[in-house]
Structures are given as structure tokens and as C-alpha cells.
mmCIF file of C-alpha atoms and ligand atoms in Angstrom:
data_model
loop_
_atom_site.group_PDB
_atom_site.id
_atom_site.type_symbol
_atom_site.label_atom_id
_atom_site.label_comp_id
_atom_site.label_asym_id
_atom_site.label_seq_id
_atom_site.Cartn_x
_atom_site.Cartn_y
_atom_site.Cartn_z
ATOM 1 C CA MET A 1 63.223 100.628 175.753
ATOM 2 C CA HIS A 2 61.447 103.686 177.050
ATOM 3 C CA GLU A 3 58.102 103.313 178.695
ATOM 4 C CA ILE A 4 57.120 106.008 176.280
ATOM 5 C CA HIS A 5 57.470 104.017 173.306
ATOM 6 C CA HIS A 6 56.239 100.679 175.039
ATOM 7 C CA ARG A 7 52.838 100.251 173.076
ATOM 8 C CA GLN A 8 54.477 100.342 169.563
ATOM 9 C CA THR A 9 56.826 97.834 170.658
ATOM 10 C CA LEU A 10 53.894 95.308 171.090
ATOM 11 C CA LEU A 11 53.188 96.181 167.586
ATOM 12 C CA GLY A 12 55.141 92.658 165.879
ATOM 13 C CA TRP A 13 56.607 94.206 162.833
ATOM 14 C CA LEU A 14 58.398 97.016 165.006
ATOM 15 C CA GLY A 15 59.215 95.522 168.301
ATOM 16 C CA GLU A 16 62.413 96.193 170.793
ATOM 17 C CA ALA A 17 64.508 95.878 168.028
ATOM 18 C CA GLY A 18 62.405 98.190 165.189
ATOM 19 C CA GLN A 19 62.381 100.841 168.387
ATOM 20 C CA ALA A 20 66.517 100.424 168.757
ATOM 21 C CA ARG A 21 66.529 101.091 165.068
ATOM 22 C CA LEU A 22 64.246 104.209 165.526
ATOM 23 C CA THR A 23 66.353 104.863 167.993
ATOM 24 C CA GLY A 24 69.393 105.238 165.772
ATOM 25 C CA ALA A 25 67.739 106.767 162.518
ATOM 26 C CA HIS A 26 67.616 110.202 161.416
ATOM 27 C CA ALA A 27 64.659 111.524 159.489
ATOM 28 C CA LEU A 28 64.758 114.658 157.087
ATOM 29 C CA VAL A 29 61.597 116.151 156.625
ATOM 30 C CA VAL A 30 60.835 119.006 154.370
ATOM 31 C CA GLY A 31 58.062 121.510 154.873
ATOM 32 C CA CYS A 32 57.073 122.058 158.724
ATOM 33 C CA GLY A 33 53.474 123.195 157.623
ATOM 34 C CA ALA A 34 50.566 121.084 157.786
ATOM 35 C CA LEU A 35 52.206 117.805 156.239
ATOM 36 C CA GLY A 36 55.053 117.906 158.053
ATOM 37 C CA GLY A 37 54.153 119.587 161.069
ATOM 38 C CA VAL A 38 52.017 115.835 161.426
ATOM 39 C CA ILE A 39 55.198 114.059 160.184
ATOM 40 C CA VAL A 40 57.085 115.303 162.442
ATOM 41 C CA GLU A 41 54.816 115.076 165.019
ATOM 42 C CA TRP A 42 54.540 111.438 164.939
ATOM 43 C CA LEU A 43 58.504 110.305 163.840
ATOM 44 C CA ALA A 44 59.236 112.541 167.075
ATOM 45 C CA ARG A 45 56.743 110.661 169.305
ATOM 46 C CA ALA A 46 57.794 107.228 167.896
ATOM 47 C CA GLY A 47 61.215 107.836 168.966
ATOM 48 C CA VAL A 48 63.383 108.194 166.001
ATOM 49 C CA GLY A 49 66.652 109.600 167.208
ATOM 50 C CA GLU A 50 67.523 112.423 165.117
ATOM 51 C CA LEU A 51 64.999 115.053 163.198
ATOM 52 C CA THR A 52 66.307 117.416 160.305
ATOM 53 C CA LEU A 53 63.902 119.782 159.971
ATOM 54 C CA VAL A 54 63.726 122.137 156.906
ATOM 55 C CA ASP A 55 61.226 125.278 156.014
ATOM 56 C CA ARG A 56 61.498 128.744 154.786
ATOM 57 C CA ASP A 57 58.539 130.618 155.920
ATOM 58 C CA VAL A 58 57.144 131.681 159.327
ATOM 59 C CA VAL A 59 53.822 130.490 160.830
ATOM 60 C CA GLU A 60 50.405 132.754 159.816
ATOM 61 C CA PRO A 61 47.166 133.038 161.427
ATOM 62 C CA SER A 62 45.737 131.372 158.391
ATOM 63 C CA ASN A 63 47.944 128.214 159.155
ATOM 64 C CA LEU A 64 46.279 127.700 162.002
ATOM 65 C CA HIS A 65 43.235 125.239 161.468
ATOM 66 C CA ARG A 66 45.153 122.298 159.875
ATOM 67 C CA GLN A 67 49.256 123.042 161.431
ATOM 68 C CA VAL A 68 48.892 120.952 164.623
ATOM 69 C CA LEU A 69 52.407 122.099 165.949
ATOM 70 C CA PHE A 70 51.906 125.770 166.121
ATOM 71 C CA THR A 71 49.614 128.037 168.199
ATOM 72 C CA GLU A 72 47.929 131.308 168.035
ATOM 73 C CA ARG A 73 50.969 133.008 169.442
ATOM 74 C CA ASP A 74 53.657 131.798 166.766
ATOM 75 C CA ALA A 75 51.545 133.411 164.605
ATOM 76 C CA ARG A 76 51.325 136.715 166.142
ATOM 77 C CA ASP A 77 54.906 136.661 166.820
ATOM 78 C CA ARG A 78 55.853 135.303 162.909
ATOM 79 C CA VAL A 79 57.703 132.526 164.276
ATOM 80 C CA ALA A 80 60.087 130.350 161.695
ATOM 81 C CA LYS A 81 57.964 126.976 161.167
ATOM 82 C CA ALA A 82 61.268 125.310 161.595
ATOM 83 C CA GLU A 83 61.938 127.079 164.551
ATOM 84 C CA ALA A 84 58.230 126.225 165.965
ATOM 85 C CA ALA A 85 58.334 122.675 165.017
ATOM 86 C CA ALA A 86 61.490 122.135 166.284
ATOM 87 C CA ARG A 87 60.790 123.626 170.051
ATOM 88 C CA ARG A 88 57.448 121.410 170.011
ATOM 89 C CA VAL A 89 59.229 118.528 169.466
ATOM 90 C CA ARG A 90 61.805 119.189 172.431
ATOM 91 C CA GLU A 91 58.551 119.614 174.247
ATOM 92 C CA ILE A 92 57.001 116.272 173.142
ATOM 93 C CA ALA A 93 60.272 114.500 173.500
ATOM 94 C CA PRO A 94 63.823 115.756 174.941
ATOM 95 C CA ASP A 95 65.655 112.826 173.690
ATOM 96 C CA VAL A 96 65.030 113.373 169.747
ATOM 97 C CA ARG A 97 68.117 115.168 168.197
ATOM 98 C CA VAL A 98 66.215 117.973 166.000
ATOM 99 C CA HIS A 99 67.927 120.701 163.990
ATOM 100 C CA ALA A 100 65.706 123.613 162.413
ATOM 101 C CA CYS A 101 66.814 124.992 159.258
ATOM 102 C CA VAL A 102 65.164 127.957 158.198
ATOM 103 C CA GLU A 103 65.741 127.523 154.562
ATOM 104 C CA HIS A 104 64.755 126.905 151.112
ATOM 105 C CA LEU A 105 66.217 123.242 149.933
ATOM 106 C CA GLY A 106 66.947 123.408 146.651
ATOM 107 C CA PRO A 107 70.114 122.274 144.344
ATOM 108 C CA GLY A 108 72.788 124.313 146.720
ATOM 109 C CA ASN A 109 71.953 122.618 149.721
ATOM 110 C CA ALA A 110 69.967 119.237 149.306
ATOM 111 C CA MET A 111 72.969 117.205 149.599
ATOM 112 C CA GLU A 112 73.891 118.684 152.586
ATOM 113 C CA LEU A 113 70.625 118.608 154.383
ATOM 114 C CA ALA A 114 70.310 114.918 153.544
ATOM 115 C CA ARG A 115 73.693 114.081 154.471
ATOM 116 C CA GLY A 116 72.992 111.073 157.026
ATOM 117 C CA ALA A 117 69.567 110.457 156.575
ATOM 118 C CA GLY A 118 67.680 106.897 156.595
ATOM 119 C CA VAL A 119 64.605 108.412 155.063
ATOM 120 C CA ILE A 120 63.460 111.689 153.430
ATOM 121 C CA VAL A 121 59.776 113.155 154.070
ATOM 122 C CA ASP A 122 57.860 115.329 151.943
ATOM 123 C CA GLY A 123 56.179 118.053 153.808
ATOM 124 C CA LEU A 124 56.279 120.584 151.243
ATOM 125 C CA ASP A 125 53.508 122.549 148.973
ATOM 126 C CA ASN A 126 55.175 123.161 145.510
ATOM 127 C CA ILE A 127 56.621 120.874 142.361
ATOM 128 C CA GLU A 128 59.615 122.058 142.027
ATOM 129 C CA GLY A 129 60.948 121.157 145.345
ATOM 130 C CA ARG A 130 59.167 117.751 144.851
ATOM 131 C CA LEU A 131 61.108 117.159 141.988
ATOM 132 C CA VAL A 132 64.794 118.063 143.813
ATOM 133 C CA LEU A 133 63.861 115.725 146.351
ATOM 134 C CA ASN A 134 62.584 112.758 144.234
ATOM 135 C CA ASP A 135 65.978 113.677 142.093
ATOM 136 C CA LEU A 136 67.841 113.862 145.631
ATOM 137 C CA ALA A 137 66.665 110.531 146.858
ATOM 138 C CA VAL A 138 66.886 108.697 143.402
ATOM 139 C CA ARG A 139 70.471 109.290 142.884
ATOM 140 C CA GLU A 140 71.370 109.196 146.186
ATOM 141 C CA ARG A 141 69.517 105.784 147.088
ATOM 142 C CA ILE A 142 67.462 107.554 150.158
ATOM 143 C CA PRO A 143 63.989 106.280 150.559
ATOM 144 C CA PHE A 144 61.596 109.267 149.978
ATOM 145 C CA VAL A 145 58.474 109.115 151.251
ATOM 146 C CA HIS A 146 56.197 111.569 148.924
ATOM 147 C CA ALA A 147 52.840 113.241 150.357
ATOM 148 C CA ALA A 148 50.437 115.970 148.943
ATOM 149 C CA ALA A 149 47.344 117.493 150.361
ATOM 150 C CA VAL A 150 44.676 119.631 148.330
ATOM 151 C CA ALA A 151 40.898 120.494 149.253
ATOM 152 C CA MET A 152 39.615 117.062 150.160
ATOM 153 C CA GLN A 153 42.151 114.894 148.365
ATOM 154 C CA GLY A 154 45.029 113.461 150.022
ATOM 155 C CA ARG A 155 48.452 111.064 148.456
ATOM 156 C CA SER A 156 51.576 109.649 149.463
ATOM 157 C CA LEU A 157 53.908 107.307 147.509
ATOM 158 C CA ALA A 158 57.260 105.562 148.649
ATOM 159 C CA VAL A 159 59.862 106.126 146.116
ATOM 160 C CA LEU A 160 62.379 103.397 147.008
ATOM 161 C CA PRO A 161 65.888 102.625 144.886
ATOM 162 C CA ASP A 162 64.620 100.049 143.603
ATOM 163 C CA GLY A 163 60.990 101.239 142.726
ATOM 164 C CA ALA A 164 59.008 104.057 140.558
ATOM 165 C CA CYS A 165 59.696 107.253 140.864
ATOM 166 C CA LEU A 166 57.629 110.120 141.134
ATOM 167 C CA ARG A 167 58.914 110.790 137.628
ATOM 168 C CA CYS A 168 57.434 107.612 136.551
ATOM 169 C CA VAL A 169 54.197 107.932 138.330
ATOM 170 C CA PHE A 170 53.472 111.684 137.117
ATOM 171 C CA PRO A 171 55.548 111.737 133.862
ATOM 172 C CA GLU A 172 53.467 115.121 132.476
ATOM 173 C CA MET A 173 53.954 117.024 135.921
ATOM 174 C CA PRO A 174 51.790 119.784 135.100
ATOM 175 C CA GLN A 175 53.955 123.338 135.303
ATOM 176 C CA PRO A 176 54.472 125.121 138.170
ATOM 177 C CA GLY A 177 51.122 127.557 138.666
ATOM 178 C CA ALA A 178 49.304 124.911 136.576
ATOM 179 C CA LEU A 179 47.908 123.351 139.617
ATOM 180 C CA GLU A 180 44.866 124.359 142.618
ATOM 181 C CA THR A 181 47.011 124.941 145.880
ATOM 182 C CA CYS A 182 45.615 125.053 149.170
ATOM 183 C CA ASP A 183 45.284 128.941 149.042
ATOM 184 C CA THR A 184 43.317 128.759 146.098
ATOM 185 C CA ALA A 185 41.075 125.094 146.500
ATOM 186 C CA GLY A 186 41.196 125.083 150.368
ATOM 187 C CA VAL A 187 41.859 122.158 152.324
ATOM 188 C CA ALA A 188 40.757 120.233 155.083
ATOM 189 C CA GLY A 189 42.802 120.124 158.018
ATOM 190 C CA PRO A 190 41.917 115.857 159.104
ATOM 191 C CA VAL A 191 42.631 115.227 154.752
ATOM 192 C CA VAL A 192 45.962 117.033 155.653
ATOM 193 C CA GLY A 193 45.991 114.651 159.105
ATOM 194 C CA LEU A 194 44.882 111.476 156.801
ATOM 195 C CA ALA A 195 47.911 112.011 154.504
ATOM 196 C CA GLY A 196 50.259 113.058 157.258
ATOM 197 C CA SER A 197 49.900 110.031 158.918
ATOM 198 C CA PHE A 198 49.948 108.046 156.037
ATOM 199 C CA ALA A 199 53.151 109.148 154.717
ATOM 200 C CA ALA A 200 54.696 109.170 158.404
ATOM 201 C CA LEU A 201 53.655 104.951 159.015
ATOM 202 C CA GLN A 202 55.658 104.633 155.661
ATOM 203 C CA ALA A 203 58.620 106.043 156.944
ATOM 204 C CA MET A 204 58.704 104.555 160.199
ATOM 205 C CA ARG A 205 58.138 100.991 158.173
ATOM 206 C CA VAL A 206 61.297 102.123 156.227
ATOM 207 C CA LEU A 207 63.345 103.457 159.355
ATOM 208 C CA VAL A 208 62.920 100.026 161.013
ATOM 209 C CA GLY A 209 63.905 97.861 157.746
ATOM 210 C CA ARG A 210 60.489 96.695 156.860
ATOM 211 C CA MET A 211 60.639 97.267 153.166
ATOM 212 C CA ASP A 212 58.025 94.516 152.584
ATOM 213 C CA LEU A 213 55.726 96.628 154.497
ATOM 214 C CA VAL A 214 56.041 99.716 152.636
ATOM 215 C CA ASP A 215 53.011 100.219 150.519
ATOM 216 C CA ARG A 216 54.916 100.621 146.698
ATOM 217 C CA GLY A 217 51.495 102.115 145.312
ATOM 218 C CA LEU A 218 50.352 105.302 144.484
ATOM 219 C CA TRP A 219 47.686 105.930 147.775
ATOM 220 C CA CYS A 220 45.333 107.861 147.251
ATOM 221 C CA ALA A 221 42.379 109.502 149.710
ATOM 222 C CA ASP A 222 39.306 110.859 147.726
ATOM 223 C CA LEU A 223 37.688 112.536 150.834
ATOM 224 C CA ASP A 224 34.831 114.047 148.664
ATOM 225 C CA ARG A 225 33.805 110.338 148.022
ATOM 226 C CA ASN A 226 35.209 108.764 150.821
ATOM 227 C CA ARG A 227 37.122 106.907 148.984
ATOM 228 C CA PHE A 228 40.811 105.143 149.866
ATOM 229 C CA VAL A 229 42.893 103.400 146.891
ATOM 230 C CA SER A 230 46.419 102.203 146.479
ATOM 231 C CA VAL A 231 47.131 102.061 142.469
ATOM 232 C CA ALA A 232 49.819 99.687 141.780
ATOM 233 C CA THR A 233 53.056 101.788 140.167
ATOM 234 C CA GLN A 234 55.819 100.305 137.963
ATOM 235 C CA ARG A 235 59.019 101.867 136.924
ATOM 236 C CA ASP A 236 58.664 103.713 133.638
ATOM 237 C CA PRO A 237 61.560 102.703 131.084
ATOM 238 C CA ALA A 238 61.484 106.093 129.869
ATOM 239 C CA CYS A 239 61.964 107.962 132.859
ATOM 240 C CA ALA A 240 64.567 110.389 132.541
ATOM 241 C CA CYS A 241 65.307 110.401 136.063
ATOM 242 C CA CYS A 242 65.139 107.016 138.352
ATOM 243 C CA VAL A 243 66.263 105.148 134.373
ATOM 244 C CA GLY A 244 67.988 107.648 132.633
ATOM 245 C CA ARG A 245 69.571 109.084 135.742
ATOM 246 C CA LYS A 246 69.540 112.392 134.464
ATOM 247 C CA PHE A 247 68.911 114.642 137.597
ATOM 248 C CA GLU A 248 67.655 118.000 136.317
ATOM 249 C CA PHE A 249 66.054 119.257 139.062
ATOM 250 C CA LEU A 250 69.194 118.853 141.445
ATOM 251 C CA GLN A 251 71.750 120.360 138.802
ATOM 252 C CA ALA A 252 69.559 123.268 138.467
ATOM 253 C CA SER A 253 71.384 126.580 137.906
ATOM 254 C CA GLY A 254 70.747 128.973 140.782
ATOM 255 C CA GLU A 255 72.238 129.993 143.795
ATOM 256 C CA ARG A 256 75.793 128.913 144.032
ATOM 257 C CA THR A 257 75.398 129.686 147.756
ATOM 258 C CA ALA A 258 73.651 128.375 150.673
ATOM 259 C CA SER A 259 73.871 128.748 153.989
ATOM 260 C CA LEU A 260 74.428 125.648 156.208
ATOM 261 C CA CYS A 261 72.083 125.985 159.007
ATOM 262 C CA GLY A 262 73.748 125.330 162.324
ATOM 263 C CA ARG A 263 77.095 125.411 161.150
ATOM 264 C CA GLY A 264 78.094 128.246 160.662
ATOM 265 C CA ALA A 265 78.976 127.527 157.346
ATOM 266 C CA VAL A 266 78.375 127.806 153.529
ATOM 267 C CA GLN A 267 77.947 125.862 150.685
ATOM 268 C CA VAL A 268 79.442 127.426 147.246
ATOM 269 C CA LEU A 269 78.770 125.453 144.506
ATOM 270 C CA PRO A 270 81.261 125.422 140.944
ATOM 271 C CA ALA A 271 79.892 127.712 138.358
ATOM 272 C CA SER A 272 77.862 126.082 135.992
ATOM 273 C CA GLY A 273 79.687 123.563 133.461
ATOM 274 C CA ALA A 274 82.805 123.305 136.382
ATOM 275 C CA ARG A 275 81.927 119.899 138.087
ATOM 276 C CA GLY A 276 84.014 117.161 138.267
ATOM 277 C CA SER A 277 87.133 119.244 137.081
ATOM 278 C CA VAL A 278 88.705 119.501 140.761
ATOM 279 C CA SER A 279 92.004 117.535 140.680
ATOM 280 C CA LEU A 280 92.299 117.149 144.419
ATOM 281 C CA GLU A 281 95.987 116.697 144.341
ATOM 282 C CA ARG A 282 96.402 119.354 142.458
ATOM 283 C CA LEU A 283 94.581 121.740 144.746
ATOM 284 C CA ALA A 284 96.363 119.973 148.097
ATOM 285 C CA ALA A 285 99.625 121.583 146.436
ATOM 286 C CA ARG A 286 98.362 124.661 145.663
ATOM 287 C CA LEU A 287 96.550 125.048 148.967
ATOM 288 C CA GLN A 288 100.194 123.702 151.019
ATOM 289 C CA ALA A 289 101.172 127.383 151.431
ATOM 290 C CA HIS A 290 98.213 128.767 152.861
ATOM 291 C CA GLY A 291 97.701 126.147 155.646
ATOM 292 C CA ARG A 292 97.750 122.518 156.434
ATOM 293 C CA PHE A 293 95.266 120.788 154.361
ATOM 294 C CA ASP A 294 94.309 116.579 154.431
ATOM 295 C CA ARG A 295 92.856 114.604 152.063
ATOM 296 C CA GLN A 296 90.103 112.560 153.348
ATOM 297 C CA GLY A 297 88.997 109.922 150.457
ATOM 298 C CA ASP A 298 86.680 112.230 147.749
ATOM 299 C CA ARG A 299 87.387 115.641 150.118
ATOM 300 C CA LEU A 300 90.092 117.885 150.676
ATOM 301 C CA HIS A 301 89.819 119.533 154.217
ATOM 302 C CA GLY A 302 91.880 122.084 155.824
ATOM 303 C CA ALA A 303 91.819 125.919 157.038
ATOM 304 C CA ILE A 304 93.341 128.968 155.569
ATOM 305 C CA ASN A 305 95.569 131.294 157.820
ATOM 306 C CA SER A 306 95.780 133.861 154.979
ATOM 307 C CA ALA A 307 91.959 134.445 154.577
ATOM 308 C CA ARG A 308 90.264 135.018 158.060
ATOM 309 C CA ASN A 309 86.718 135.807 158.838
ATOM 310 C CA ALA A 310 85.692 139.193 161.355
ATOM 311 C CA ASP A 311 86.560 137.585 163.986
ATOM 312 C CA GLY A 312 90.190 137.262 162.726
ATOM 313 C CA VAL A 313 89.895 133.266 162.657
ATOM 314 C CA PRO A 314 90.894 131.080 159.462
ATOM 315 C CA TYR A 315 87.784 130.013 157.665
ATOM 316 C CA GLU A 316 88.006 126.443 157.390
ATOM 317 C CA LEU A 317 87.676 125.163 153.791
ATOM 318 C CA THR A 318 86.320 121.503 152.770
ATOM 319 C CA VAL A 319 86.730 120.783 148.847
ATOM 320 C CA PHE A 320 84.904 118.064 147.193
ATOM 321 C CA ALA A 321 86.023 115.567 144.179
ATOM 322 C CA ASP A 322 82.933 116.998 142.199
ATOM 323 C CA GLY A 323 83.729 120.825 142.537
ATOM 324 C CA ARG A 324 81.564 121.436 145.779
ATOM 325 C CA ALA A 325 83.280 123.586 148.812
ATOM 326 C CA ILE A 326 81.936 123.969 152.346
ATOM 327 C CA VAL A 327 83.644 127.557 153.568
ATOM 328 C CA GLY A 328 83.468 126.830 157.670
ATOM 329 C CA ARG A 329 83.626 129.651 160.196
ATOM 330 C CA CYS A 330 81.481 131.463 157.668
ATOM 331 C CA THR A 331 78.358 133.195 157.537
ATOM 332 C CA ASP A 332 78.613 135.598 154.600
ATOM 333 C CA ARG A 333 77.591 133.852 151.421
ATOM 334 C CA ASP A 334 79.553 136.538 149.976
ATOM 335 C CA ALA A 335 82.774 136.215 151.765
ATOM 336 C CA ALA A 336 82.535 132.646 151.044
ATOM 337 C CA LEU A 337 81.984 132.917 147.542
ATOM 338 C CA GLY A 338 84.876 134.920 147.823
ATOM 339 C CA VAL A 339 86.779 132.198 149.161
ATOM 340 C CA TYR A 340 85.864 129.701 147.252
ATOM 341 C CA ASP A 341 87.272 131.188 143.815
ATOM 342 C CA ARG A 342 90.286 132.728 145.294
ATOM 343 C CA PHE A 343 91.244 129.492 146.108
ATOM 344 C CA VAL A 344 89.191 126.939 144.418
ATOM 345 C CA GLY A 345 89.150 129.043 141.659
ATOM 346 C CA GLY A 346 86.202 128.546 138.774
HETATM 347 ZN ZN1 ZN B 401 61.664 107.279 137.925
#
């Protein structure tokens, strides 16, 4: 046990066993701004072994009053938030394996970014992204901690595989653009800090396996009136997501390709409507002429000798039973789409 973590191991619910679980854990934090920054800092200091940080934006001067990981220099240099956050994590806790993903999490890359994560934590500032995370968490049974803050209000909700999801609690999700945001209504740094800290604590409880301690309610902090409440939640029998198992935000059509951060690979989705149509056995037979392909469970993997990248190295191709594919040794999304269309087919 690391001396750094001694004081938290004194907590009965955490202990040395909990610390060992944190060391072996992987958290996906989506959004690295005000909420995400607080969440990331606590999880890194707590000793969570692996952090994947996703944010598509760069640091701006107007962020600095509330985004605790960033400095004036980051804003001047317009550093990507995910990269600035990862750099700060490496300074705070060099033992943490941290992946900085400068990209938009959407239907095309959500699965890949969440691979191996024991918890997903919401540091986002938009509803669509949260609904994608909610769909992903419910479908893949990954605990998801939602957090939000605007003006003087903060809130958090833990979505666990056996409980209410975001859409149960907010069945009438407002249309994009209908809600106040931090850009329109303002926000106080400490209020975001509270919401982010509460979400980080919920995530730690999840990662050490103490689901019994996780607040199942909708936690609300109203700092205009200095009130904190946790409103009981329950699964809505009419919920399209966690009851109906329809994941419309995760299946929304859009970009078919997404770069996979740090892996030199591009994910390609089948053309809409083509999901589930791939016979891996038939495909394996078809690809034998192009290289050696091996079946590994629900996927087929190999290298295509007849299609090479700009360095003359054969592309790698992994095709999943649902028609999704990852083109490896490839950073060009159009080239990846071409490989998919040529070797997997629409
Ligand atoms: Zn639900």
C-alpha cells in the first residue's frame, strides 16, 4: 500500500482491500472541464489505476475560474483539455495510466472508449452526450455517475444496472438548447466543485464494490438556498431505455467512422440498417485470400496484405459480429472506410 493513500485506507468502507481495487480499476471520465476536472483530480489522487479522459475542446480563458486542472498558460496556448488534464494527472500521480482522448464521444466511438471501464463518470455539459452515456451504461451494464452544475445548482445521479436510469428520472428531457447553460446563466466554481466531488465519491464507492453505500437518489444541491437533498428514484416501467432496452441515442445515425485515440486505428460502423448482418464464418472464408484471419469469439482479426497504409504496412482489420470494424495501422478515416467497404462490404 502506497503511503500516499494511507489516510483514505483508514476509512472503514475503503480499507486496504478497497485501495487494491482502486489500483486495479479503470474509470472513463467524459468531459474534462469544470466537473470533469474535479472528478479526474479526485480519482487520480485516490489511486484509480487507469483513467481515460475524453474531451474535444481546448482550454479558454473563460474556463479558468472553475476548471481546476488548467492554468493561464494552457488557455494562452489553447491546449486540448484532455491533454492538459492528462499532463496534470501525471504530475499529481505518475503511477496512474492515463489516456487523453481529444475527440467527441458519440455513437461511433463510445463502446471503444468505455472498453474495460468499471465506471463511467459524466463531466459533460450537454444533454445529448449524457443520453449517449446513459444508453451505453445501461446496455453494457457499466455503472454511470451523472453530474451537472449550472449557476448555483448542482446535481448527481448514479445509474446502476439494477436501478433507475437518467431517462427514468428525466422522462421529459428538454430539447437541446432549451436549458440554461454555464455560458448563458453563469456558474460558481465551488458549486461545480461540490457536484464533481460528490460524483467522484460515488464513483469511488462503485469501484471499491460498495454499491450499498452509493446514494441511489437524485442528489441536488441548491446553493441559492443552501439546501441539499437526495430525492428517491425508481425505475419507470415505461422507460424506453432501461426497461424497453431501446438505445436510440447510441444508435443515432451519423458519422460512420471515428478515430480511436492513441491506437492508430479507426472504427467503422456498417451503413445504417446493416447491423447484425455479418456472418464471420463467411467473411473469414472470403478474406483468406488477403491474409491470415483468426476468429476470436465474436470477432475476426487479421492483417490485409493487399491493402497497405502510406508506410507500406498492411492494415489490420478486426470485424465484430454486429458489423462494426476496427481498421488498425490507420489514421485516415476515409481510408478506413474504403478498407471496410472493400473487404467487409456494406
Ligand atoms: Zn430508465
